[in-house]
mmCIF file of C-alpha atoms and ligand atoms in Angstrom:
data_model
loop_
_atom_site.group_PDB
_atom_site.id
_atom_site.type_symbol
_atom_site.label_atom_id
_atom_site.label_comp_id
_atom_site.label_asym_id
_atom_site.label_seq_id
_atom_site.Cartn_x
_atom_site.Cartn_y
_atom_site.Cartn_z
ATOM 1 C CA MET A 1089 -36.374 62.060 -71.551
ATOM 2 C CA LYS A 1090 -34.020 64.106 -73.672
ATOM 3 C CA ASP A 1091 -35.962 67.291 -72.947
ATOM 4 C CA LYS A 1092 -35.890 66.559 -69.278
ATOM 5 C CA ILE A 1093 -32.110 66.116 -69.332
ATOM 6 C CA GLU A 1094 -31.616 69.338 -71.251
ATOM 7 C CA LYS A 1095 -33.762 71.233 -68.769
ATOM 8 C CA ILE A 1096 -31.759 69.867 -65.861
ATOM 9 C CA GLN A 1097 -28.517 70.715 -67.588
ATOM 10 C CA ALA A 1098 -29.665 74.317 -68.083
ATOM 11 C CA GLU A 1099 -30.650 74.533 -64.427
ATOM 12 C CA ILE A 1100 -27.261 73.265 -63.338
ATOM 13 C CA GLU A 1101 -25.407 75.738 -65.500
ATOM 14 C CA ALA A 1102 -27.469 78.636 -64.218
ATOM 15 C CA TYR A 1103 -27.079 77.691 -60.537
ATOM 16 C CA ARG A 1104 -25.383 80.380 -58.445
ATOM 17 C CA ALA A 1105 -24.151 80.125 -54.853
ATOM 18 C CA GLU A 1106 -23.241 83.015 -52.585
ATOM 19 C CA GLN A 1107 -23.183 81.153 -49.304
ATOM 20 C CA PRO A 1108 -21.733 77.760 -48.294
ATOM 21 C CA GLU A 1109 -25.301 76.602 -47.558
ATOM 22 C CA GLN A 1110 -26.290 77.214 -51.191
ATOM 23 C CA ALA A 1111 -23.405 75.084 -52.488
ATOM 24 C CA GLU A 1112 -24.459 72.367 -50.082
ATOM 25 C CA ALA A 1113 -28.074 72.668 -51.266
ATOM 26 C CA PHE A 1114 -26.838 72.035 -54.810
ATOM 27 C CA ARG A 1115 -25.079 68.860 -53.747
ATOM 28 C CA LEU A 1116 -28.149 67.633 -51.901
ATOM 29 C CA LYS A 1117 -30.472 68.393 -54.797
ATOM 30 C CA TYR A 1118 -28.458 66.869 -57.633
ATOM 31 C CA LEU A 1119 -25.759 64.545 -56.378
ATOM 32 C CA THR A 1120 -26.869 62.623 -53.281
ATOM 33 C CA LYS A 1121 -28.390 59.146 -53.530
ATOM 34 C CA LYS A 1122 -31.981 60.367 -53.822
ATOM 35 C CA GLY A 1123 -30.966 63.462 -55.806
ATOM 36 C CA VAL A 1124 -31.989 64.374 -59.384
ATOM 37 C CA ILE A 1125 -29.100 62.728 -61.238
ATOM 38 C CA PRO A 1126 -29.060 59.338 -59.468
ATOM 39 C CA SER A 1127 -32.836 59.128 -60.064
ATOM 40 C CA LEU A 1128 -32.264 59.725 -63.764
ATOM 41 C CA PHE A 1129 -29.915 56.740 -63.667
ATOM 42 C CA GLY A 1130 -32.800 54.858 -62.037
ATOM 43 C CA GLU A 1131 -34.952 55.565 -65.078
ATOM 44 C CA PHE A 1132 -32.241 54.155 -67.397
ATOM 45 C CA LYS A 1133 -33.869 50.708 -67.334
ATOM 46 C CA ASN A 1134 -36.962 52.049 -69.113
ATOM 47 C CA ILE A 1135 -34.936 53.189 -72.136
ATOM 48 C CA PRO A 1136 -35.220 51.005 -75.270
ATOM 49 C CA PRO A 1137 -32.040 48.915 -75.734
ATOM 50 C CA GLU A 1138 -31.017 50.564 -79.042
ATOM 51 C CA GLN A 1139 -30.966 54.002 -77.353
ATOM 52 C CA LYS A 1140 -29.179 52.876 -74.215
ATOM 53 C CA LYS A 1141 -25.701 53.636 -75.535
ATOM 54 C CA GLU A 1142 -26.539 57.228 -76.466
ATOM 55 C CA PHE A 1143 -28.415 57.911 -73.258
ATOM 56 C CA GLY A 1144 -25.699 56.372 -71.192
ATOM 57 C CA LYS A 1145 -23.230 58.853 -72.655
ATOM 58 C CA ILE A 1146 -25.559 61.823 -72.097
ATOM 59 C CA LEU A 1147 -26.286 60.828 -68.503
ATOM 60 C CA ASN A 1148 -22.628 60.295 -67.663
ATOM 61 C CA GLY A 1149 -21.805 63.666 -69.205
ATOM 62 C CA LEU A 1150 -24.520 65.299 -67.099
ATOM 63 C CA LYS A 1151 -23.227 63.667 -63.954
ATOM 64 C CA GLN A 1152 -19.659 64.861 -64.615
ATOM 65 C CA LYS A 1153 -20.925 68.377 -65.317
ATOM 66 C CA ALA A 1154 -22.867 68.451 -62.073
ATOM 67 C CA GLU A 1155 -19.852 67.233 -60.103
ATOM 68 C CA GLN A 1156 -17.626 69.792 -61.766
ATOM 69 C CA LYS A 1157 -20.172 72.534 -61.068
ATOM 70 C CA TYR A 1158 -20.327 71.538 -57.409
ATOM 71 C CA ARG A 1159 -16.531 71.762 -57.094
ATOM 72 C CA GLU A 1160 -16.599 75.249 -58.624
ATOM 73 C CA LEU A 1161 -19.414 76.449 -56.380
ATOM 74 C CA LYS A 1162 -17.678 75.149 -53.317
ATOM 75 C CA GLU A 1163 -14.360 76.662 -54.208
ATOM 76 C CA ALA A 1164 -16.018 80.054 -54.815
ATOM 77 C CA VAL A 1165 -17.883 80.181 -51.506
ATOM 78 C CA ASP A 1166 -14.846 78.934 -49.570
ATOM 79 C CA ARG A 1167 -12.699 81.646 -51.118
ATOM 80 C CA LYS A 1168 -15.313 84.193 -50.163
ATOM 81 C CA SER A 1169 -15.435 83.160 -46.501
ATOM 82 C CA ASP A 1170 -11.612 83.213 -46.366
ATOM 83 C CA GLN A 1171 -11.694 86.785 -47.574
ATOM 84 C CA LEU A 1172 -14.233 87.635 -44.915
ATOM 85 C CA THR A 1173 -11.912 86.268 -42.231
ATOM 86 C CA ASP A 1174 -9.080 88.363 -43.649
ATOM 87 C CA ASP A 1175 -11.266 91.431 -43.292
ATOM 88 C CA ILE A 1176 -11.427 91.103 -39.474
ATOM 89 C CA ASP A 1177 -9.269 93.769 -37.853
ATOM 90 C CA LEU A 1178 -7.513 92.040 -34.995
ATOM 91 C CA THR A 1179 -6.165 95.306 -33.625
ATOM 92 C CA LEU A 1180 -9.631 96.613 -32.734
ATOM 93 C CA PRO A 1181 -10.255 96.796 -28.973
ATOM 94 C CA ALA A 1182 -12.214 93.820 -27.642
ATOM 95 C CA ASP A 1183 -15.807 94.170 -26.504
ATOM 96 C CA PHE A 1184 -16.032 95.062 -22.815
ATOM 97 C CA MET A 1185 -16.918 91.976 -20.789
ATOM 98 C CA PRO A 1186 -18.198 92.902 -17.354
ATOM 99 C CA THR A 1187 -16.599 90.723 -14.688
ATOM 100 C CA GLY A 1188 -17.544 90.429 -11.043
ATOM 101 C CA SER A 1189 -15.353 91.776 -8.282
ATOM 102 C CA ARG A 1190 -14.585 90.786 -4.733
ATOM 103 C CA HIS A 1191 -16.169 92.725 -1.914
ATOM 104 C CA PRO A 1192 -13.658 95.146 -0.357
ATOM 105 C CA ILE A 1193 -14.096 93.429 3.021
ATOM 106 C CA SER A 1194 -13.152 90.082 1.450
ATOM 107 C CA ILE A 1195 -10.179 91.646 -0.314
ATOM 108 C CA VAL A 1196 -8.774 93.068 2.915
ATOM 109 C CA ARG A 1197 -9.589 89.947 4.949
ATOM 110 C CA ASN A 1198 -7.770 87.758 2.387
ATOM 111 C CA GLN A 1199 -4.760 90.074 2.384
ATOM 112 C CA MET A 1200 -4.571 89.875 6.180
ATOM 113 C CA ILE A 1201 -4.940 86.091 6.197
ATOM 114 C CA ASP A 1202 -2.132 85.775 3.624
ATOM 115 C CA ILE A 1203 0.187 87.949 5.706
ATOM 116 C CA PHE A 1204 -0.308 85.904 8.887
ATOM 117 C CA LYS A 1205 -0.158 82.591 7.030
ATOM 118 C CA ARG A 1206 3.336 83.465 5.834
ATOM 119 C CA ILE A 1207 4.578 83.456 9.433
ATOM 120 C CA GLY A 1208 2.928 80.220 10.417
ATOM 121 C CA PHE A 1209 -0.557 81.192 11.597
ATOM 122 C CA THR A 1210 -3.370 78.846 10.589
ATOM 123 C CA VAL A 1211 -7.006 79.836 10.090
ATOM 124 C CA TYR A 1212 -9.813 78.634 12.338
ATOM 125 C CA THR A 1213 -13.343 79.973 12.681
ATOM 126 C CA GLY A 1214 -15.727 79.744 15.598
ATOM 127 C CA PRO A 1215 -19.538 79.960 15.534
ATOM 128 C CA GLU A 1216 -21.427 83.256 15.204
ATOM 129 C CA ILE A 1217 -24.024 82.100 17.733
ATOM 130 C CA GLU A 1218 -22.292 81.741 21.064
ATOM 131 C CA ASP A 1219 -23.026 81.144 24.702
ATOM 132 C CA ASP A 1220 -22.246 83.668 27.403
ATOM 133 C CA TRP A 1221 -19.312 81.630 28.670
ATOM 134 C CA HIS A 1222 -17.290 81.656 25.427
ATOM 135 C CA ASN A 1223 -18.116 85.253 24.572
ATOM 136 C CA PHE A 1224 -17.731 86.742 28.086
ATOM 137 C CA SER A 1225 -17.045 84.629 31.177
ATOM 138 C CA ALA A 1226 -14.107 82.624 29.881
ATOM 139 C CA LEU A 1227 -12.618 85.900 28.638
ATOM 140 C CA ASN A 1228 -12.588 87.249 32.172
ATOM 141 C CA PHE A 1229 -15.519 89.654 31.835
ATOM 142 C CA VAL A 1230 -16.941 90.146 35.321
ATOM 143 C CA GLU A 1231 -20.594 89.396 35.925
ATOM 144 C CA ASP A 1232 -21.798 93.006 35.657
ATOM 145 C CA HIS A 1233 -19.428 94.141 32.893
ATOM 146 C CA PRO A 1234 -21.144 96.812 30.759
ATOM 147 C CA ALA A 1235 -20.354 94.932 27.524
ATOM 148 C CA ARG A 1236 -22.810 92.221 28.562
ATOM 149 C CA ASP A 1237 -25.526 94.848 28.653
ATOM 150 C CA MET A 1238 -28.639 94.495 26.508
ATOM 151 C CA GLN A 1239 -27.545 97.667 24.756
ATOM 152 C CA ASP A 1240 -24.444 96.022 23.368
ATOM 153 C CA THR A 1241 -25.340 92.417 22.864
ATOM 154 C CA PHE A 1242 -28.003 90.725 20.753
ATOM 155 C CA PHE A 1243 -29.355 87.997 23.017
ATOM 156 C CA ILE A 1244 -31.125 85.053 21.420
ATOM 157 C CA GLU A 1245 -32.077 83.253 24.619
ATOM 158 C CA LYS A 1246 -31.879 84.068 28.310
ATOM 159 C CA ASP A 1247 -30.873 81.531 31.015
ATOM 160 C CA PRO A 1248 -28.740 80.051 29.736
ATOM 161 C CA ASP A 1249 -27.669 83.067 27.724
ATOM 162 C CA ILE A 1250 -27.249 82.452 24.014
ATOM 163 C CA LEU A 1251 -26.177 85.418 21.937
ATOM 164 C CA LEU A 1252 -24.639 86.668 18.697
ATOM 165 C CA ARG A 1253 -20.933 86.926 19.417
ATOM 166 C CA THR A 1254 -19.829 90.494 20.017
ATOM 167 C CA HIS A 1255 -16.210 89.796 19.038
ATOM 168 C CA THR A 1256 -14.089 87.023 17.496
ATOM 169 C CA SER A 1257 -12.240 86.604 20.808
ATOM 170 C CA SER A 1258 -14.765 83.861 21.594
ATOM 171 C CA ALA A 1259 -13.136 81.729 18.868
ATOM 172 C CA GLN A 1260 -9.792 81.756 20.715
ATOM 173 C CA ILE A 1261 -11.537 80.233 23.747
ATOM 174 C CA ARG A 1262 -12.921 77.407 21.604
ATOM 175 C CA ALA A 1263 -9.490 76.840 20.065
ATOM 176 C CA MET A 1264 -7.726 76.700 23.436
ATOM 177 C CA GLN A 1265 -10.320 74.272 24.776
ATOM 178 C CA GLN A 1266 -9.604 71.925 21.901
ATOM 179 C CA THR A 1267 -5.828 72.207 21.530
ATOM 180 C CA GLN A 1268 -2.859 72.346 23.839
ATOM 181 C CA PRO A 1269 -0.044 74.806 22.960
ATOM 182 C CA PRO A 1270 1.745 75.609 20.770
ATOM 183 C CA ILE A 1271 -1.221 77.447 19.221
ATOM 184 C CA ARG A 1272 -0.664 79.989 16.482
ATOM 185 C CA GLN A 1273 -3.977 80.813 14.871
ATOM 186 C CA ILE A 1274 -6.115 83.574 13.399
ATOM 187 C CA TYR A 1275 -9.908 83.698 13.523
ATOM 188 C CA PRO A 1276 -11.629 85.828 10.877
ATOM 189 C CA GLY A 1277 -15.374 86.344 11.130
ATOM 190 C CA ARG A 1278 -18.524 88.405 11.546
ATOM 191 C CA VAL A 1279 -19.482 89.969 14.841
ATOM 192 C CA PHE A 1280 -22.652 91.681 16.034
ATOM 193 C CA ARG A 1281 -23.372 94.575 18.363
ATOM 194 C CA ASN A 1282 -26.611 96.240 19.228
ATOM 195 C CA GLU A 1283 -25.501 99.688 18.109
ATOM 196 C CA ALA A 1284 -27.253 102.461 16.230
ATOM 197 C CA ILE A 1285 -26.244 102.383 12.568
ATOM 198 C CA SER A 1286 -24.397 105.484 11.424
ATOM 199 C CA ALA A 1287 -21.578 106.448 9.061
ATOM 200 C CA ARG A 1288 -19.055 105.282 11.673
ATOM 201 C CA SER A 1289 -20.685 102.238 13.273
ATOM 202 C CA HIS A 1290 -22.811 99.279 12.257
ATOM 203 C CA CYS A 1291 -24.494 96.435 14.079
ATOM 204 C CA ILE A 1292 -22.660 93.860 11.927
ATOM 205 C CA PHE A 1293 -18.958 94.042 11.195
ATOM 206 C CA HIS A 1294 -15.879 91.849 10.745
ATOM 207 C CA GLN A 1295 -12.814 91.171 12.830
ATOM 208 C CA ILE A 1296 -9.692 89.038 12.671
ATOM 209 C CA GLU A 1297 -8.595 87.700 16.006
ATOM 210 C CA GLY A 1298 -5.090 86.351 16.494
ATOM 211 C CA LEU A 1299 -3.673 84.091 19.196
ATOM 212 C CA TYR A 1300 -0.213 82.770 19.928
ATOM 213 C CA VAL A 1301 0.313 80.562 22.993
ATOM 214 C CA ASP A 1302 3.522 78.684 23.716
ATOM 215 C CA GLU A 1303 6.319 78.544 26.285
ATOM 216 C CA ASN A 1304 8.183 81.852 26.707
ATOM 217 C CA VAL A 1305 5.962 84.001 24.489
ATOM 218 C CA SER A 1306 6.609 87.616 25.481
ATOM 219 C CA PHE A 1307 5.451 91.123 24.684
ATOM 220 C CA VAL A 1308 8.437 91.393 22.320
ATOM 221 C CA ASP A 1309 6.937 88.612 20.187
ATOM 222 C CA LEU A 1310 3.633 90.475 20.171
ATOM 223 C CA LYS A 1311 5.251 93.726 19.070
ATOM 224 C CA GLN A 1312 7.379 92.143 16.364
ATOM 225 C CA THR A 1313 4.495 90.111 14.941
ATOM 226 C CA LEU A 1314 2.218 93.128 14.725
ATOM 227 C CA TYR A 1315 5.018 95.339 13.386
ATOM 228 C CA TYR A 1316 5.630 92.754 10.651
ATOM 229 C CA PHE A 1317 1.897 92.752 9.885
ATOM 230 C CA ALA A 1318 1.743 96.567 9.676
ATOM 231 C CA LYS A 1319 4.731 96.714 7.309
ATOM 232 C CA GLU A 1320 3.302 94.008 5.027
ATOM 233 C CA PHE A 1321 -0.150 95.564 5.002
ATOM 234 C CA TYR A 1322 0.608 99.295 4.851
ATOM 235 C CA GLY A 1323 4.112 99.330 3.348
ATOM 236 C CA GLN A 1324 7.655 99.042 4.679
ATOM 237 C CA ASP A 1325 7.880 102.699 5.731
ATOM 238 C CA VAL A 1326 5.001 102.514 8.192
ATOM 239 C CA GLN A 1327 5.653 103.383 11.820
ATOM 240 C CA VAL A 1328 3.793 101.819 14.729
ATOM 241 C CA ARG A 1329 3.171 102.866 18.318
ATOM 242 C CA PHE A 1330 1.614 100.994 21.208
ATOM 243 C CA ARG A 1331 -0.593 102.803 23.725
ATOM 244 C CA PRO A 1332 -1.551 101.203 27.051
ATOM 245 C CA SER A 1333 -5.187 100.146 27.122
ATOM 246 C CA TYR A 1334 -7.560 97.835 28.935
ATOM 247 C CA PHE A 1335 -9.298 94.597 27.904
ATOM 248 C CA PRO A 1336 -10.574 92.071 30.477
ATOM 249 C CA PHE A 1337 -8.855 89.143 28.734
ATOM 250 C CA THR A 1338 -5.337 90.574 28.346
ATOM 251 C CA GLU A 1339 -2.817 91.904 30.841
ATOM 252 C CA PRO A 1340 -1.059 94.116 29.977
ATOM 253 C CA SER A 1341 -3.262 95.403 27.143
ATOM 254 C CA ALA A 1342 -2.448 97.850 24.390
ATOM 255 C CA GLU A 1343 -3.791 99.463 21.277
ATOM 256 C CA MET A 1344 -1.623 99.758 18.201
ATOM 257 C CA ASP A 1345 -1.601 102.814 15.965
ATOM 258 C CA VAL A 1346 0.081 103.090 12.589
ATOM 259 C CA SER A 1347 1.445 106.298 11.108
ATOM 260 C CA CYS A 1348 -1.179 107.693 8.743
ATOM 261 C CA PHE A 1349 -0.188 106.278 5.390
ATOM 262 C CA LEU A 1350 -2.169 108.971 3.578
ATOM 263 C CA CYS A 1351 -0.345 112.034 4.905
ATOM 264 C CA GLY A 1352 2.746 110.180 6.167
ATOM 265 C CA GLY A 1353 2.121 111.508 9.681
ATOM 266 C CA LYS A 1354 1.752 115.218 8.852
ATOM 267 C CA GLY A 1355 -1.952 115.252 9.729
ATOM 268 C CA CYS A 1356 -5.056 114.943 7.518
ATOM 269 C CA LYS A 1357 -8.775 114.165 7.619
ATOM 270 C CA ILE A 1358 -8.268 110.377 7.808
ATOM 271 C CA CYS A 1359 -6.040 110.574 10.913
ATOM 272 C CA LYS A 1360 -8.037 113.482 12.326
ATOM 273 C CA HIS A 1361 -4.850 115.584 12.184
ATOM 274 C CA THR A 1362 -3.033 113.408 14.704
ATOM 275 C CA GLY A 1363 -0.735 111.628 12.222
ATOM 276 C CA TRP A 1364 -1.779 108.252 13.698
ATOM 277 C CA VAL A 1365 -4.580 105.768 12.985
ATOM 278 C CA GLU A 1366 -5.690 103.193 15.545
ATOM 279 C CA ILE A 1367 -5.947 99.737 13.984
ATOM 280 C CA LEU A 1368 -6.123 97.059 16.663
ATOM 281 C CA GLY A 1369 -6.317 95.992 20.279
ATOM 282 C CA CYS A 1370 -3.871 93.487 21.728
ATOM 283 C CA GLY A 1371 -2.156 92.206 24.833
ATOM 284 C CA MET A 1372 -0.724 89.263 26.739
ATOM 285 C CA VAL A 1373 -3.410 86.637 27.390
ATOM 286 C CA ASP A 1374 -4.555 86.965 31.005
ATOM 287 C CA PRO A 1375 -3.501 83.854 33.041
ATOM 288 C CA ASN A 1376 -7.162 83.473 34.131
ATOM 289 C CA VAL A 1377 -8.169 82.997 30.515
ATOM 290 C CA LEU A 1378 -5.563 80.273 30.029
ATOM 291 C CA SER A 1379 -6.764 78.509 33.211
ATOM 292 C CA ASN A 1380 -10.382 78.748 32.047
ATOM 293 C CA CYS A 1381 -9.364 76.724 28.995
ATOM 294 C CA ASN A 1382 -7.299 74.170 30.946
ATOM 295 C CA ILE A 1383 -3.973 75.551 29.780
ATOM 296 C CA ASN A 1384 -1.354 75.779 32.500
ATOM 297 C CA PRO A 1385 -0.453 79.498 32.979
ATOM 298 C CA GLU A 1386 2.687 78.529 34.915
ATOM 299 C CA LYS A 1387 4.044 76.834 31.826
ATOM 300 C CA TYR A 1388 2.572 78.821 28.977
ATOM 301 C CA THR A 1389 2.152 82.462 28.048
ATOM 302 C CA GLY A 1390 0.542 83.981 24.990
ATOM 303 C CA PHE A 1391 -0.508 87.086 23.159
ATOM 304 C CA ALA A 1392 -3.755 87.956 21.396
ATOM 305 C CA PHE A 1393 -4.936 90.717 19.118
ATOM 306 C CA GLY A 1394 -8.136 91.784 17.395
ATOM 307 C CA ILE A 1395 -8.271 93.788 14.167
ATOM 308 C CA GLY A 1396 -11.428 95.490 12.894
ATOM 309 C CA ILE A 1397 -11.687 94.819 9.167
ATOM 310 C CA GLU A 1398 -14.194 97.571 8.276
ATOM 311 C CA ARG A 1399 -12.124 100.231 9.985
ATOM 312 C CA THR A 1400 -8.912 99.106 8.325
ATOM 313 C CA THR A 1401 -10.617 98.951 4.929
ATOM 314 C CA MET A 1402 -12.151 102.410 5.376
ATOM 315 C CA VAL A 1403 -8.774 103.887 6.177
ATOM 316 C CA LYS A 1404 -7.014 102.019 3.396
ATOM 317 C CA TYR A 1405 -9.488 102.990 0.655
ATOM 318 C CA GLN A 1406 -10.648 106.284 2.196
ATOM 319 C CA ILE A 1407 -14.243 105.132 2.521
ATOM 320 C CA GLU A 1408 -16.125 107.539 4.738
ATOM 321 C CA ASP A 1409 -19.348 105.641 5.416
ATOM 322 C CA ILE A 1410 -19.392 102.098 6.865
ATOM 323 C CA ARG A 1411 -22.943 101.541 5.544
ATOM 324 C CA LEU A 1412 -21.578 101.350 1.990
ATOM 325 C CA PHE A 1413 -20.175 97.901 2.788
ATOM 326 C CA PHE A 1414 -23.635 96.469 3.395
ATOM 327 C CA GLU A 1415 -25.748 98.181 0.753
ATOM 328 C CA ASN A 1416 -24.443 96.201 -2.228
ATOM 329 C CA ASP A 1417 -24.550 99.211 -4.504
ATOM 330 C CA VAL A 1418 -22.835 98.074 -7.702
ATOM 331 C CA ARG A 1419 -21.454 101.577 -8.308
ATOM 332 C CA PHE A 1420 -19.486 101.224 -5.075
ATOM 333 C CA LEU A 1421 -18.522 97.559 -5.443
ATOM 334 C CA GLU A 1422 -17.334 97.748 -9.040
ATOM 335 C CA GLN A 1423 -14.619 100.201 -8.038
ATOM 336 C CA PHE A 1424 -12.762 97.216 -6.543
ATOM 337 C CA ARG A 1425 -12.751 95.296 -9.821
ATOM 338 C CA SER A 1426 -9.025 95.622 -10.404
ATOM 339 C CA VAL A 1427 -8.088 94.595 -6.864
ATOM 340 C CA VAL A 1428 -7.719 90.854 -6.466
HETATM 341 N N1 LIG B 520 -12.183 91.769 21.300
HETATM 342 C C1 LIG B 520 -11.759 93.155 21.234
HETATM 343 C C2 LIG B 520 -12.895 93.994 20.635
HETATM 344 O O1 LIG B 520 -13.770 93.464 20.061
HETATM 345 C C3 LIG B 520 -10.536 93.301 20.390
HETATM 346 C C4 LIG B 520 -9.333 92.700 21.043
HETATM 347 C C5 LIG B 520 -8.551 93.463 21.891
HETATM 348 C C6 LIG B 520 -9.002 91.393 20.809
HETATM 349 C C7 LIG B 520 -7.450 92.948 22.492
HETATM 350 C C8 LIG B 520 -7.880 90.836 21.440
HETATM 351 C C9 LIG B 520 -7.109 91.643 22.279
HETATM 352 O O2 LIG B 520 -7.501 89.581 21.253
HETATM 353 O O3 LIG B 520 -6.004 91.115 22.858
HETATM 354 O O4 LIG B 520 -12.846 95.194 20.752
#
């Protein structure tokens, strides 16, 4: 028994710990309930009574030594790990963490929505699959209008005609059918046209339609609203001009240009050396369209506009090929990481 105790004592003295786990291993081996020292105490009952006093002393001494040793080991490893923490240089640049980014079309769409929301427009979206009436007839397109042509429209079914909407103007029809004025809404969404894909045009693109119908809405309201939009979107120095145009669903109709924000109007590649960039179509809602939706054109007037999101985004970020928006090339998309 004595030899055994001496051997254990030597082991304890020689024990070294570099890591916290090694200090813990010491505690588990010697000090826990089933550890070496408590089991020695278990053997105490086999010791002849006349030796009990001496052995009791030795065992207690061993136990105290082991506890003391454990405290020292623990203190040493703790000190070591504190030093390690002190060695970390907090001024080093952090590891690069790749984050996702919004698609440029979403960025621009959200910016536009925010701008119109600030002046009281709410957001509503219509379906992408439409019938002929909402996409064409209710919007005053005559029966043989070229836009209904197979070349422009993706038809899903014939008689009755079901199609992929060719513009978001169909959503304003749905809104007017459901609500009486005042209506002040925008309709963002995807539209589809059966066009050859090239750097300038695609068969899928995005628009934001706007509609304001109430008593006494005039062309002045239209101009001021769109002027406000242009200043918020392109900057306070932007200039706008309205050119007469034609759309079946508005009368009078116009297209709005903004002064080229890249060259400030002097002429460059983006504005094709004209100093102006066309950004939207607009006009006063044709009374026929109001009647088609059971809104009294004697009482109410309204204006509408439609903005092409791809075009606006291409001009804003000088993107020369519309196909880039749909290819999901990370090298293109990650350039918009810093834009929220
Ligand atoms: N729907 C037209 C297009 O796709 C854009 C448009 C023009 C919408 C004039 C309007 C508008 O609401 O008033 O080309």
